[in-house]
């Protein structure tokens, strides 16, 4: 349906477009308008019985004229398009769709006449992608880099499972996936923010991207199952860094928005629970952890090497640990030493490393950083035991 909005904000219906065998309007969830130099086009995706992607030219009188339709296939992810986003890159326009039933995302190039062609697709896997039930899709350009951010409400969260097309899915956790878009409009896996004890990402239904500058944005994730709003920072490097979350206490579905006024961030959310029937507004400030930290966070790692490990292998493991400060900028300081206590209470631990961070979020980045994980995989078999402690420096 197309409505005209008059000067007083009133709506008047001017056009109705019925579904046909040629289009994919049986179950419409998301619409996306793309403006070209000579015309504007409406892109529509279908779900369940009518999967696919259709484009319509928007006429001056509000009528919609069919331009092109592409039925869903094994090559594209357009079955259950719940999220769509578009970029203009070097004068070319690209549209990105999430396939809820297809468990993946696809990229399409859109031409000036509204026609489109498939560029590439990325499917879910069980290692580093979280696209089962691909749901919200958003994007942002930071530092000249184009990023598409995709969430998912995994099929395991649905009680009414009969409408899920592929019922043999494997649940491998929750995560928000960041994809980088190259100059050809191709999607490339880039980073994943995982759901763990420090985040609230279970059952994602909404993603909002709020740019703060040309180099940084705030990304908020609304969840139906964790009933929270997860807040994260996204820099020009395309890495999502947790920045806390708001416990809503009610399930969030599509109803979420964000707004920045001066130094304050506002989040608006509504509940899908029929018992709540309320709209909530939240106000917070996103502080710069490099400037706002009131103390330093120490991360202490004590190592006990196995008896058979040679001194040469120990030296290599120590050097690898020291190099982490060069590889992970969140480490603001690193010192280490070999135990020389004569009290006899060291319990066989010989090496201590003290790492300093400015925030809990910086520590989380370090713990999940690929270089840290590679060190653990390489040196882990050498350790007989590891003892870790964290504390905030108290200067009072």
GROMACS .gro file of C-alpha atoms in nm:
model
  396
    1UNK     CA    1   0.000   0.000   0.000
    2UNK     CA    2   0.115   0.356  -0.077
    3UNK     CA    3  -0.004   0.654   0.126
    4UNK     CA    4   0.029   1.025   0.058
    5UNK     CA    5   0.119   1.243   0.358
    6UNK     CA    6  -0.043   1.587   0.352
    7UNK     CA    7   0.095   1.902   0.515
    8UNK     CA    8  -0.087   1.825   0.841
    9UNK     CA    9   0.059   1.473   0.861
   10UNK     CA   10  -0.259   1.293   0.765
   11UNK     CA   11  -0.245   0.980   0.550
   12UNK     CA   12  -0.441   0.916   0.232
   13UNK     CA   13  -0.411   0.585   0.051
   14UNK     CA   14  -0.330   0.641  -0.318
   15UNK     CA   15  -0.224   0.301  -0.450
   16UNK     CA   16  -0.243  -0.070  -0.372
   17UNK     CA   17  -0.017  -0.329  -0.536
   18UNK     CA   18  -0.137  -0.689  -0.531
   19UNK     CA   19   0.097  -0.985  -0.535
   20UNK     CA   20   0.125  -1.186  -0.856
   21UNK     CA   21   0.311  -1.496  -0.968
   22UNK     CA   22   0.581  -1.262  -1.098
   23UNK     CA   23   0.647  -1.073  -0.773
   24UNK     CA   24   0.736  -1.174  -0.417
   25UNK     CA   25   0.484  -0.996  -0.193
   26UNK     CA   26   0.315  -1.287  -0.019
   27UNK     CA   27   0.466  -1.212   0.323
   28UNK     CA   28   0.632  -0.869   0.318
   29UNK     CA   29   0.836  -0.773   0.623
   30UNK     CA   30   1.095  -0.516   0.508
   31UNK     CA   31   1.092  -0.244   0.243
   32UNK     CA   32   1.396  -0.051   0.119
   33UNK     CA   33   1.388   0.265  -0.097
   34UNK     CA   34   1.692   0.340  -0.311
   35UNK     CA   35   1.721   0.681  -0.478
   36UNK     CA   36   1.885   0.705  -0.820
   37UNK     CA   37   1.953   1.024  -1.024
   38UNK     CA   38   1.638   0.995  -1.234
   39UNK     CA   39   1.404   0.781  -1.022
   40UNK     CA   40   1.351   0.611  -0.687
   41UNK     CA   41   1.295   0.238  -0.646
   42UNK     CA   42   1.128   0.026  -0.383
   43UNK     CA   43   1.283  -0.313  -0.304
   44UNK     CA   44   1.067  -0.579  -0.143
   45UNK     CA   45   1.145  -0.928  -0.014
   46UNK     CA   46   0.913  -1.223   0.042
   47UNK     CA   47   0.896  -1.497   0.303
   48UNK     CA   48   0.779  -1.858   0.327
   49UNK     CA   49   0.569  -1.934   0.014
   50UNK     CA   50   0.700  -1.645  -0.202
   51UNK     CA   51   1.075  -1.606  -0.139
   52UNK     CA   52   1.272  -1.368  -0.358
   53UNK     CA   53   1.353  -1.003  -0.426
   54UNK     CA   54   1.151  -0.754  -0.634
   55UNK     CA   55   1.210  -0.394  -0.747
   56UNK     CA   56   0.945  -0.135  -0.830
   57UNK     CA   57   0.981   0.216  -0.969
   58UNK     CA   58   0.799   0.477  -0.759
   59UNK     CA   59   0.596   0.705  -0.987
   60UNK     CA   60   0.530   1.075  -0.907
   61UNK     CA   61   0.167   0.991  -0.825
   62UNK     CA   62   0.274   0.713  -0.586
   63UNK     CA   63   0.203   0.419  -0.813
   64UNK     CA   64   0.449   0.130  -0.820
   65UNK     CA   65   0.565  -0.012  -1.152
   66UNK     CA   66   0.731  -0.354  -1.150
   67UNK     CA   67   1.091  -0.347  -1.277
   68UNK     CA   68   1.244  -0.686  -1.197
   69UNK     CA   69   1.201  -0.988  -0.971
   70UNK     CA   70   1.453  -1.256  -0.880
   71UNK     CA   71   1.321  -1.576  -0.720
   72UNK     CA   72   1.515  -1.728  -0.435
   73UNK     CA   73   1.764  -2.000  -0.528
   74UNK     CA   74   2.056  -2.191  -0.383
   75UNK     CA   75   2.288  -1.914  -0.507
   76UNK     CA   76   2.124  -1.624  -0.322
   77UNK     CA   77   1.990  -1.559   0.027
   78UNK     CA   78   1.649  -1.398  -0.021
   79UNK     CA   79   1.417  -1.639   0.155
   80UNK     CA   80   1.279  -1.434   0.441
   81UNK     CA   81   1.434  -1.092   0.383
   82UNK     CA   82   1.395  -0.924   0.721
   83UNK     CA   83   1.691  -0.686   0.691
   84UNK     CA   84   1.823  -0.480   0.397
   85UNK     CA   85   2.089  -0.211   0.365
   86UNK     CA   86   2.240  -0.016   0.073
   87UNK     CA   87   2.574   0.155  -0.001
   88UNK     CA   88   2.700   0.377  -0.280
   89UNK     CA   89   3.063   0.290  -0.355
   90UNK     CA   90   3.258   0.474  -0.627
   91UNK     CA   91   2.936   0.577  -0.800
   92UNK     CA   92   2.785   0.226  -0.787
   93UNK     CA   93   2.493   0.121  -0.569
   94UNK     CA   94   2.481  -0.209  -0.380
   95UNK     CA   95   2.199  -0.368  -0.184
   96UNK     CA   96   2.250  -0.627   0.090
   97UNK     CA   97   1.984  -0.870   0.205
   98UNK     CA   98   1.960  -1.120   0.489
   99UNK     CA   99   1.791  -1.454   0.434
  100UNK     CA  100   1.617  -1.570   0.750
  101UNK     CA  101   1.534  -1.910   0.603
  102UNK     CA  102   1.849  -1.928   0.390
  103UNK     CA  103   2.080  -1.865   0.687
  104UNK     CA  104   2.299  -1.617   0.501
  105UNK     CA  105   2.338  -1.277   0.337
  106UNK     CA  106   2.369  -1.164  -0.025
  107UNK     CA  107   2.498  -0.861  -0.215
  108UNK     CA  108   2.334  -0.717  -0.529
  109UNK     CA  109   2.440  -0.438  -0.760
  110UNK     CA  110   2.154  -0.198  -0.840
  111UNK     CA  111   2.160  -0.012  -1.171
  112UNK     CA  112   2.016   0.331  -1.252
  113UNK     CA  113   1.705   0.179  -1.411
  114UNK     CA  114   1.626  -0.018  -1.095
  115UNK     CA  115   1.737  -0.353  -1.228
  116UNK     CA  116   1.979  -0.558  -1.019
  117UNK     CA  117   2.221  -0.850  -1.036
  118UNK     CA  118   2.371  -1.085  -0.779
  119UNK     CA  119   2.729  -1.007  -0.665
  120UNK     CA  120   2.808  -1.265  -0.393
  121UNK     CA  121   2.662  -1.453  -0.097
  122UNK     CA  122   2.791  -1.574   0.239
  123UNK     CA  123   2.628  -1.860   0.430
  124UNK     CA  124   2.630  -1.957   0.795
  125UNK     CA  125   2.886  -2.203   0.924
  126UNK     CA  126   2.968  -2.356   1.262
  127UNK     CA  127   3.300  -2.183   1.323
  128UNK     CA  128   3.312  -1.807   1.265
  129UNK     CA  129   2.977  -1.695   1.118
  130UNK     CA  130   2.648  -1.651   1.297
  131UNK     CA  131   2.379  -1.625   1.029
  132UNK     CA  132   2.126  -1.894   1.117
  133UNK     CA  133   1.802  -1.701   1.113
  134UNK     CA  134   1.967  -1.387   0.966
  135UNK     CA  135   1.755  -1.105   1.102
  136UNK     CA  136   1.856  -0.736   1.135
  137UNK     CA  137   2.092  -0.590   0.873
  138UNK     CA  138   2.247  -0.244   0.906
  139UNK     CA  139   2.560  -0.067   0.791
  140UNK     CA  140   2.792   0.232   0.821
  141UNK     CA  141   3.095   0.392   0.653
  142UNK     CA  142   3.385   0.471   0.887
  143UNK     CA  143   3.730   0.589   0.784
  144UNK     CA  144   3.643   0.522   0.420
  145UNK     CA  145   3.559   0.158   0.498
  146UNK     CA  146   3.211   0.018   0.434
  147UNK     CA  147   3.073  -0.228   0.689
  148UNK     CA  148   2.753  -0.435   0.693
  149UNK     CA  149   2.645  -0.550   1.039
  150UNK     CA  150   2.423  -0.857   1.062
  151UNK     CA  151   2.243  -1.006   1.358
  152UNK     CA  152   2.036  -1.322   1.384
  153UNK     CA  153   1.758  -1.469   1.586
  154UNK     CA  154   1.861  -1.831   1.580
  155UNK     CA  155   1.597  -2.084   1.486
  156UNK     CA  156   1.639  -2.251   1.825
  157UNK     CA  157   1.453  -1.959   1.982
  158UNK     CA  158   1.129  -2.029   1.796
  159UNK     CA  159   0.859  -2.228   1.967
  160UNK     CA  160   0.655  -2.241   1.645
  161UNK     CA  161   0.917  -2.439   1.454
  162UNK     CA  162   0.697  -2.570   1.172
  163UNK     CA  163   0.756  -2.265   0.950
  164UNK     CA  164   1.138  -2.304   0.966
  165UNK     CA  165   1.246  -2.445   0.628
  166UNK     CA  166   1.563  -2.626   0.740
  167UNK     CA  167   1.486  -2.796   1.066
  168UNK     CA  168   1.819  -2.981   1.090
  169UNK     CA  169   2.006  -2.665   1.198
  170UNK     CA  170   2.292  -2.678   1.448
  171UNK     CA  171   2.302  -2.424   1.729
  172UNK     CA  172   2.657  -2.295   1.764
  173UNK     CA  173   2.599  -1.984   1.972
  174UNK     CA  174   2.503  -1.623   1.915
  175UNK     CA  175   2.705  -1.340   1.767
  176UNK     CA  176   2.684  -1.017   1.570
  177UNK     CA  177   2.880  -1.046   1.244
  178UNK     CA  178   3.059  -0.757   1.073
  179UNK     CA  179   3.128  -0.783   0.700
  180UNK     CA  180   3.352  -0.549   0.504
  181UNK     CA  181   3.239  -0.447   0.155
  182UNK     CA  182   3.508  -0.412  -0.112
  183UNK     CA  183   3.503  -0.186  -0.417
  184UNK     CA  184   3.323  -0.455  -0.618
  185UNK     CA  185   3.037  -0.467  -0.367
  186UNK     CA  186   3.142  -0.810  -0.239
  187UNK     CA  187   3.079  -0.904   0.123
  188UNK     CA  188   3.386  -1.028   0.313
  189UNK     CA  189   3.378  -1.176   0.668
  190UNK     CA  190   3.560  -0.936   0.899
  191UNK     CA  191   3.473  -0.966   1.271
  192UNK     CA  192   3.227  -1.127   1.513
  193UNK     CA  193   3.113  -0.999   1.852
  194UNK     CA  194   3.034  -1.315   2.047
  195UNK     CA  195   2.767  -1.367   2.308
  196UNK     CA  196   2.930  -1.445   2.643
  197UNK     CA  197   2.912  -1.349   3.010
  198UNK     CA  198   2.996  -0.987   2.925
  199UNK     CA  199   2.739  -0.941   2.646
  200UNK     CA  200   2.365  -0.980   2.586
  201UNK     CA  201   2.306  -1.105   2.232
  202UNK     CA  202   2.064  -1.395   2.268
  203UNK     CA  203   1.776  -1.373   2.020
  204UNK     CA  204   1.870  -1.055   1.834
  205UNK     CA  205   1.585  -0.875   1.662
  206UNK     CA  206   1.707  -0.521   1.598
  207UNK     CA  207   2.037  -0.342   1.524
  208UNK     CA  208   2.075   0.036   1.531
  209UNK     CA  209   2.390   0.212   1.409
  210UNK     CA  210   2.445   0.565   1.540
  211UNK     CA  211   2.753   0.738   1.387
  212UNK     CA  212   2.940   0.961   1.632
  213UNK     CA  213   3.203   1.078   1.382
  214UNK     CA  214   3.367   0.973   1.057
  215UNK     CA  215   3.576   0.727   1.258
  216UNK     CA  216   3.338   0.580   1.518
  217UNK     CA  217   2.980   0.466   1.564
  218UNK     CA  218   2.767   0.324   1.842
  219UNK     CA  219   2.596  -0.005   1.759
  220UNK     CA  220   2.301  -0.115   1.971
  221UNK     CA  221   2.148  -0.462   1.954
  222UNK     CA  222   1.798  -0.530   2.080
  223UNK     CA  223   1.721  -0.883   2.194
  224UNK     CA  224   1.397  -1.068   2.243
  225UNK     CA  225   1.539  -1.356   2.446
  226UNK     CA  226   1.805  -1.180   2.656
  227UNK     CA  227   1.560  -0.889   2.694
  228UNK     CA  228   1.838  -0.631   2.678
  229UNK     CA  229   1.997  -0.360   2.468
  230UNK     CA  230   2.362  -0.444   2.403
  231UNK     CA  231   2.581  -0.138   2.339
  232UNK     CA  232   2.904  -0.162   2.140
  233UNK     CA  233   3.159   0.068   1.980
  234UNK     CA  234   3.253   0.027   1.615
  235UNK     CA  235   3.568   0.196   1.490
  236UNK     CA  236   3.713   0.243   1.143
  237UNK     CA  237   3.890  -0.092   1.191
  238UNK     CA  238   3.550  -0.267   1.184
  239UNK     CA  239   3.593  -0.424   1.528
  240UNK     CA  240   3.292  -0.427   1.761
  241UNK     CA  241   3.391  -0.359   2.122
  242UNK     CA  242   3.137  -0.414   2.403
  243UNK     CA  243   3.047  -0.097   2.593
  244UNK     CA  244   2.793  -0.232   2.840
  245UNK     CA  245   2.427  -0.316   2.809
  246UNK     CA  246   2.087  -0.206   2.937
  247UNK     CA  247   1.874  -0.469   3.109
  248UNK     CA  248   1.527  -0.404   2.966
  249UNK     CA  249   1.344  -0.683   3.144
  250UNK     CA  250   1.107  -0.727   2.851
  251UNK     CA  251   1.142  -0.880   2.502
  252UNK     CA  252   1.234  -0.636   2.222
  253UNK     CA  253   1.127  -0.717   1.870
  254UNK     CA  254   1.121  -0.454   1.593
  255UNK     CA  255   1.059  -0.153   1.817
  256UNK     CA  256   1.396   0.011   1.886
  257UNK     CA  257   1.557   0.342   1.785
  258UNK     CA  258   1.853   0.556   1.889
  259UNK     CA  259   1.938   0.926   1.890
  260UNK     CA  260   2.235   1.144   1.995
  261UNK     CA  261   2.174   1.485   2.149
  262UNK     CA  262   2.490   1.670   2.256
  263UNK     CA  263   2.684   1.421   2.472
  264UNK     CA  264   2.377   1.213   2.560
  265UNK     CA  265   2.265   0.897   2.386
  266UNK     CA  266   1.896   0.809   2.388
  267UNK     CA  267   1.757   0.462   2.321
  268UNK     CA  268   1.388   0.396   2.266
  269UNK     CA  269   1.236   0.051   2.287
  270UNK     CA  270   0.896  -0.110   2.301
  271UNK     CA  271   0.802  -0.453   2.427
  272UNK     CA  272   0.655  -0.729   2.214
  273UNK     CA  273   0.501  -0.874   2.532
  274UNK     CA  274   0.129  -0.800   2.532
  275UNK     CA  275   0.134  -0.771   2.910
  276UNK     CA  276   0.376  -0.477   2.911
  277UNK     CA  277   0.218  -0.234   2.661
  278UNK     CA  278   0.472   0.043   2.721
  279UNK     CA  279   0.736   0.241   2.532
  280UNK     CA  280   1.059   0.307   2.720
  281UNK     CA  281   1.328   0.573   2.678
  282UNK     CA  282   1.682   0.536   2.813
  283UNK     CA  283   1.946   0.806   2.851
  284UNK     CA  284   2.316   0.736   2.888
  285UNK     CA  285   2.657   0.880   2.808
  286UNK     CA  286   2.921   0.689   2.616
  287UNK     CA  287   3.249   0.787   2.775
  288UNK     CA  288   3.588   0.754   2.613
  289UNK     CA  289   3.759   0.484   2.822
  290UNK     CA  290   4.101   0.632   2.740
  291UNK     CA  291   3.999   0.959   2.905
  292UNK     CA  292   3.734   0.862   3.154
  293UNK     CA  293   3.897   0.574   3.338
  294UNK     CA  294   3.928   0.647   3.708
  295UNK     CA  295   4.184   0.375   3.755
  296UNK     CA  296   4.379   0.105   3.579
  297UNK     CA  297   4.269  -0.252   3.532
  298UNK     CA  298   4.546  -0.504   3.599
  299UNK     CA  299   4.541  -0.850   3.442
  300UNK     CA  300   4.792  -1.082   3.612
  301UNK     CA  301   4.895  -1.410   3.451
  302UNK     CA  302   5.110  -1.657   3.647
  303UNK     CA  303   5.261  -1.952   3.461
  304UNK     CA  304   5.393  -2.289   3.569
  305UNK     CA  305   5.579  -2.474   3.294
  306UNK     CA  306   5.587  -2.850   3.262
  307UNK     CA  307   5.908  -3.009   3.390
  308UNK     CA  308   6.005  -3.145   3.048
  309UNK     CA  309   5.988  -2.804   2.876
  310UNK     CA  310   6.338  -2.684   2.785
  311UNK     CA  311   6.469  -2.334   2.875
  312UNK     CA  312   6.487  -2.252   2.505
  313UNK     CA  313   6.116  -2.323   2.455
  314UNK     CA  314   6.035  -2.120   2.766
  315UNK     CA  315   6.228  -1.824   2.624
  316UNK     CA  316   6.028  -1.844   2.300
  317UNK     CA  317   5.698  -1.853   2.493
  318UNK     CA  318   5.804  -1.550   2.698
  319UNK     CA  319   5.905  -1.355   2.387
  320UNK     CA  320   5.571  -1.435   2.223
  321UNK     CA  321   5.388  -1.308   2.531
  322UNK     CA  322   5.588  -0.983   2.540
  323UNK     CA  323   5.515  -0.918   2.170
  324UNK     CA  324   5.141  -0.903   2.244
  325UNK     CA  325   5.180  -0.540   2.353
  326UNK     CA  326   5.291  -0.451   2.000
  327UNK     CA  327   5.005  -0.646   1.841
  328UNK     CA  328   4.713  -0.547   2.067
  329UNK     CA  329   4.679  -0.169   2.123
  330UNK     CA  330   4.435  -0.218   2.413
  331UNK     CA  331   4.735  -0.325   2.628
  332UNK     CA  332   4.860   0.005   2.770
  333UNK     CA  333   5.145  -0.152   2.967
  334UNK     CA  334   5.308  -0.492   3.011
  335UNK     CA  335   5.571  -0.598   3.261
  336UNK     CA  336   5.698  -0.941   3.354
  337UNK     CA  337   5.950  -1.125   3.565
  338UNK     CA  338   6.076  -1.459   3.691
  339UNK     CA  339   5.993  -1.559   4.048
  340UNK     CA  340   6.278  -1.526   4.300
  341UNK     CA  341   6.079  -1.552   4.622
  342UNK     CA  342   6.245  -1.742   4.906
  343UNK     CA  343   5.926  -1.791   5.113
  344UNK     CA  344   5.837  -2.123   4.952
  345UNK     CA  345   5.474  -2.038   4.874
  346UNK     CA  346   5.501  -1.999   4.497
  347UNK     CA  347   5.345  -2.343   4.432
  348UNK     CA  348   5.574  -2.402   4.135
  349UNK     CA  349   5.476  -2.089   3.941
  350UNK     CA  350   5.783  -1.930   3.785
  351UNK     CA  351   5.675  -1.650   3.548
  352UNK     CA  352   5.442  -1.355   3.609
  353UNK     CA  353   5.303  -1.114   3.349
  354UNK     CA  354   5.114  -0.799   3.449
  355UNK     CA  355   4.907  -0.635   3.174
  356UNK     CA  356   4.732  -0.300   3.219
  357UNK     CA  357   4.405  -0.195   3.054
  358UNK     CA  358   4.190   0.117   3.079
  359UNK     CA  359   3.854  -0.061   3.086
  360UNK     CA  360   3.684  -0.396   3.116
  361UNK     CA  361   3.589  -0.370   2.749
  362UNK     CA  362   3.957  -0.330   2.653
  363UNK     CA  363   4.038  -0.646   2.849
  364UNK     CA  364   3.758  -0.829   2.665
  365UNK     CA  365   3.906  -0.721   2.330
  366UNK     CA  366   4.244  -0.860   2.439
  367UNK     CA  367   4.098  -1.192   2.554
  368UNK     CA  368   3.926  -1.248   2.218
  369UNK     CA  369   4.202  -1.099   2.002
  370UNK     CA  370   4.332  -1.340   1.731
  371UNK     CA  371   4.695  -1.284   1.836
  372UNK     CA  372   4.617  -1.369   2.198
  373UNK     CA  373   4.423  -1.678   2.096
  374UNK     CA  374   4.711  -1.785   1.870
  375UNK     CA  375   4.952  -1.751   2.165
  376UNK     CA  376   4.728  -1.966   2.384
  377UNK     CA  377   4.709  -2.235   2.116
  378UNK     CA  378   5.085  -2.231   2.059
  379UNK     CA  379   5.213  -2.208   2.417
  380UNK     CA  380   4.925  -2.367   2.606
  381UNK     CA  381   5.062  -2.722   2.581
  382UNK     CA  382   5.379  -2.607   2.762
  383UNK     CA  383   5.198  -2.506   3.082
  384UNK     CA  384   5.142  -2.731   3.379
  385UNK     CA  385   4.914  -2.468   3.532
  386UNK     CA  386   4.796  -2.109   3.484
  387UNK     CA  387   4.673  -1.873   3.758
  388UNK     CA  388   4.498  -1.550   3.653
  389UNK     CA  389   4.373  -1.254   3.857
  390UNK     CA  390   4.221  -0.916   3.764
  391UNK     CA  391   4.182  -0.608   3.982
  392UNK     CA  392   4.117  -0.236   3.959
  393UNK     CA  393   4.397  -0.020   4.099
  394UNK     CA  394   4.266   0.151   4.412
  395UNK     CA  395   4.447   0.478   4.479
  396UNK     CA  396   4.232   0.585   4.775
   0.00000   0.00000   0.00000
